[in-house]
Amino acid sequence: MLPVCATAVVGGEPDARLSLHRCGEEEAQRFKWIESEKAGRDLGETAIRLWIGRHWNSFLRQRWLEHLQGKTYWVELDHRDFGVLSTGFAGSSLLGPIIEHFKMGRENLDILLWAMRERLPMEEVREILTTLDVNSVRLQCQFDPSQPQCRNAAG
């Protein structure tokens, strides 16, 4: 049985439309289990809130990049953005390194400074950053830590 958060993209179309909140909750439940095992007791809601505070934003950014690359379709994100990077910048040698910078938690200014140091074509860098528009995707975590319910494909 596949978990709710497993997916594949076939022929440029997603075979599943996934929820950031459901998958985030699954990740938080895994974190809670691991941290509870380490502590030798159930940490409950405290561990879930800790995951949200520590990991939600980076979890969201990773999923958002997957959506833009056309790897995974996330229902909470704009459908028009799905796969935009694979079509709009397919031949760009800068796209991969810029995405890697974002995966490491860097922001636009960090990337612009890197590009200037490396003497990269700034117009293309700005075009990619404008398309990515990292500051437009700010979703609040919406699962309730006081009501943990890890779901699978059957549930």
Short mmCIF file of C-alpha atoms in Angstrom, two decimals:
data_model
loop_
_atom_site.label_atom_id
_atom_site.label_comp_id
_atom_site.label_asym_id
_atom_site.label_seq_id
_atom_site.Cartn_x
_atom_site.Cartn_y
_atom_site.Cartn_z
CA MET A 1 0.00 0.00 0.00
CA LEU A 2 1.45 3.38 -0.99
CA PRO A 3 1.35 6.27 1.45
CA VAL A 4 -0.75 9.28 0.53
CA CYS A 5 2.40 11.26 -0.27
CA ALA A 6 3.85 8.88 -2.87
CA THR A 7 3.40 10.01 -6.46
CA ALA A 8 4.73 9.81 -9.96
CA VAL A 9 4.40 11.99 -13.00
CA VAL A 10 3.63 10.18 -16.23
CA GLY A 11 3.93 11.92 -19.61
CA GLY A 12 4.10 15.38 -18.04
CA GLU A 13 0.79 14.88 -16.21
CA PRO A 14 0.62 14.01 -12.52
CA ASP A 15 -1.03 10.69 -11.78
CA ALA A 16 -1.99 12.04 -8.36
CA ARG A 17 -2.88 15.36 -6.86
CA LEU A 18 -1.48 15.56 -3.37
CA SER A 19 -2.16 17.75 -0.36
CA LEU A 20 0.66 19.66 1.31
CA HIS A 21 -1.24 19.61 4.58
CA ARG A 22 -1.86 15.86 4.59
CA CYS A 23 1.73 15.07 3.63
CA GLY A 24 3.03 17.61 6.13
CA GLU A 25 0.97 15.95 8.82
CA GLU A 26 2.47 12.57 7.89
CA GLU A 27 5.97 14.04 8.18
CA ALA A 28 5.10 15.60 11.54
CA GLN A 29 3.78 12.25 12.79
CA ARG A 30 7.02 10.53 11.75
CA PHE A 31 8.99 13.25 13.54
CA LYS A 32 6.80 12.82 16.65
CA TRP A 33 7.37 9.07 16.66
CA ILE A 34 11.16 9.41 16.32
CA GLU A 35 11.41 12.13 18.97
CA SER A 36 9.11 10.19 21.31
CA GLU A 37 11.25 7.08 20.90
CA LYS A 38 14.35 9.11 21.76
CA ALA A 39 12.65 10.57 24.83
CA GLY A 40 11.20 7.23 25.93
CA ARG A 41 7.67 8.67 26.12
CA ASP A 42 4.96 10.04 23.86
CA LEU A 43 5.71 13.73 23.25
CA GLY A 44 2.30 14.22 21.63
CA GLU A 45 1.21 17.66 20.49
CA THR A 46 4.49 19.23 21.65
CA ALA A 47 6.46 17.24 19.05
CA ILE A 48 3.98 18.13 16.31
CA ARG A 49 4.22 21.83 17.15
CA LEU A 50 8.02 21.53 17.22
CA TRP A 51 8.00 20.00 13.71
CA ILE A 52 5.75 22.79 12.45
CA GLY A 53 8.07 25.45 13.89
CA ARG A 54 11.28 23.81 12.71
CA HIS A 55 10.34 22.17 9.44
CA TRP A 56 7.08 23.43 7.89
CA ASN A 57 8.64 26.28 5.88
CA SER A 58 11.41 24.14 4.39
CA PHE A 59 8.92 21.30 3.75
CA LEU A 60 6.70 23.79 1.91
CA ARG A 61 9.59 25.18 -0.13
CA GLN A 62 10.72 21.70 -1.24
CA ARG A 63 7.18 20.74 -2.31
CA TRP A 64 6.73 24.06 -4.10
CA LEU A 65 9.92 23.46 -6.11
CA GLU A 66 8.65 19.97 -7.01
CA HIS A 67 5.42 21.58 -8.25
CA LEU A 68 7.26 24.16 -10.36
CA GLN A 69 9.50 21.46 -11.82
CA GLY A 70 6.47 19.34 -12.73
CA LYS A 71 7.51 16.47 -10.44
CA THR A 72 4.56 16.50 -8.05
CA TYR A 73 1.21 18.27 -8.25
CA TRP A 74 0.21 19.88 -4.94
CA VAL A 75 -3.46 20.90 -4.78
CA GLU A 76 -2.85 23.92 -2.54
CA LEU A 77 -0.53 25.49 -5.13
CA ASP A 78 -1.57 27.32 -8.28
CA HIS A 79 -2.30 24.83 -11.07
CA ARG A 80 -0.84 27.25 -13.64
CA ASP A 81 2.56 26.94 -11.96
CA PHE A 82 2.78 23.16 -12.34
CA GLY A 83 5.81 22.31 -14.50
CA VAL A 84 6.53 25.94 -15.42
CA LEU A 85 10.27 25.47 -14.90
CA SER A 86 10.54 22.39 -17.08
CA THR A 87 9.00 24.23 -20.02
CA GLY A 88 10.14 27.82 -19.53
CA PHE A 89 13.79 27.19 -18.71
CA ALA A 90 14.45 23.74 -20.17
CA GLY A 91 17.80 24.73 -21.72
CA SER A 92 19.07 26.92 -18.90
CA SER A 93 22.32 25.94 -17.24
CA LEU A 94 21.43 28.29 -14.35
CA LEU A 95 18.11 26.75 -13.34
CA GLY A 96 19.59 23.71 -11.58
CA PRO A 97 22.09 25.65 -9.46
CA ILE A 98 19.46 28.26 -8.54
CA ILE A 99 17.02 25.54 -7.45
CA GLU A 100 19.79 23.95 -5.38
CA HIS A 101 20.37 27.29 -3.64
CA PHE A 102 16.67 27.45 -2.76
CA LYS A 103 16.71 23.86 -1.51
CA MET A 104 19.51 24.87 0.87
CA GLY A 105 17.28 27.65 2.25
CA ARG A 106 18.87 30.57 0.47
CA GLU A 107 16.86 33.61 -0.53
CA ASN A 108 16.80 35.85 -3.62
CA LEU A 109 19.49 38.21 -2.31
CA ASP A 110 21.84 35.30 -1.57
CA ILE A 111 21.37 34.01 -5.10
CA LEU A 112 21.87 37.44 -6.69
CA LEU A 113 25.10 37.93 -4.74
CA TRP A 114 26.29 34.45 -5.76
CA ALA A 115 25.47 35.18 -9.41
CA MET A 116 27.35 38.49 -9.31
CA ARG A 117 30.40 36.84 -7.71
CA GLU A 118 30.34 34.14 -10.37
CA ARG A 119 29.80 36.73 -13.15
CA LEU A 120 26.69 34.94 -14.39
CA PRO A 121 24.24 36.49 -16.87
CA MET A 122 22.17 38.60 -14.48
CA GLU A 123 19.21 39.04 -16.82
CA GLU A 124 18.65 35.27 -16.95
CA VAL A 125 19.15 34.98 -13.17
CA ARG A 126 16.55 37.72 -12.57
CA GLU A 127 14.13 36.08 -15.01
CA ILE A 128 14.40 32.75 -13.20
CA LEU A 129 14.01 34.40 -9.78
CA THR A 130 11.00 36.36 -11.01
CA THR A 131 9.38 33.17 -12.30
CA LEU A 132 10.14 31.33 -9.06
CA ASP A 133 8.79 34.23 -6.98
CA VAL A 134 9.72 32.57 -3.68
CA ASN A 135 7.96 35.14 -1.56
CA SER A 136 4.55 34.46 -3.07
CA VAL A 137 4.21 30.99 -1.56
CA ARG A 138 3.61 31.39 2.13
CA LEU A 139 1.04 28.87 3.36
CA GLN A 140 0.22 28.42 7.00
CA CYS A 141 0.26 24.88 8.31
CA GLN A 142 -3.38 23.87 8.64
CA PHE A 143 -3.41 20.52 10.36
CA ASP A 144 -4.37 20.57 14.01
CA PRO A 145 -1.59 19.27 16.29
CA SER A 146 -4.16 18.49 18.99
CA GLN A 147 -5.90 16.05 16.62
CA PRO A 148 -3.10 13.92 15.06
CA GLN A 149 -4.33 11.50 12.45
CA CYS A 150 -1.71 9.99 10.22
CA ARG A 151 -3.46 8.83 7.05
CA ASN A 152 -2.54 6.35 4.38
CA ALA A 153 -3.99 5.67 0.94
CA ALA A 154 -6.72 3.48 2.44
CA GLY A 155 -7.76 6.06 5.03
#
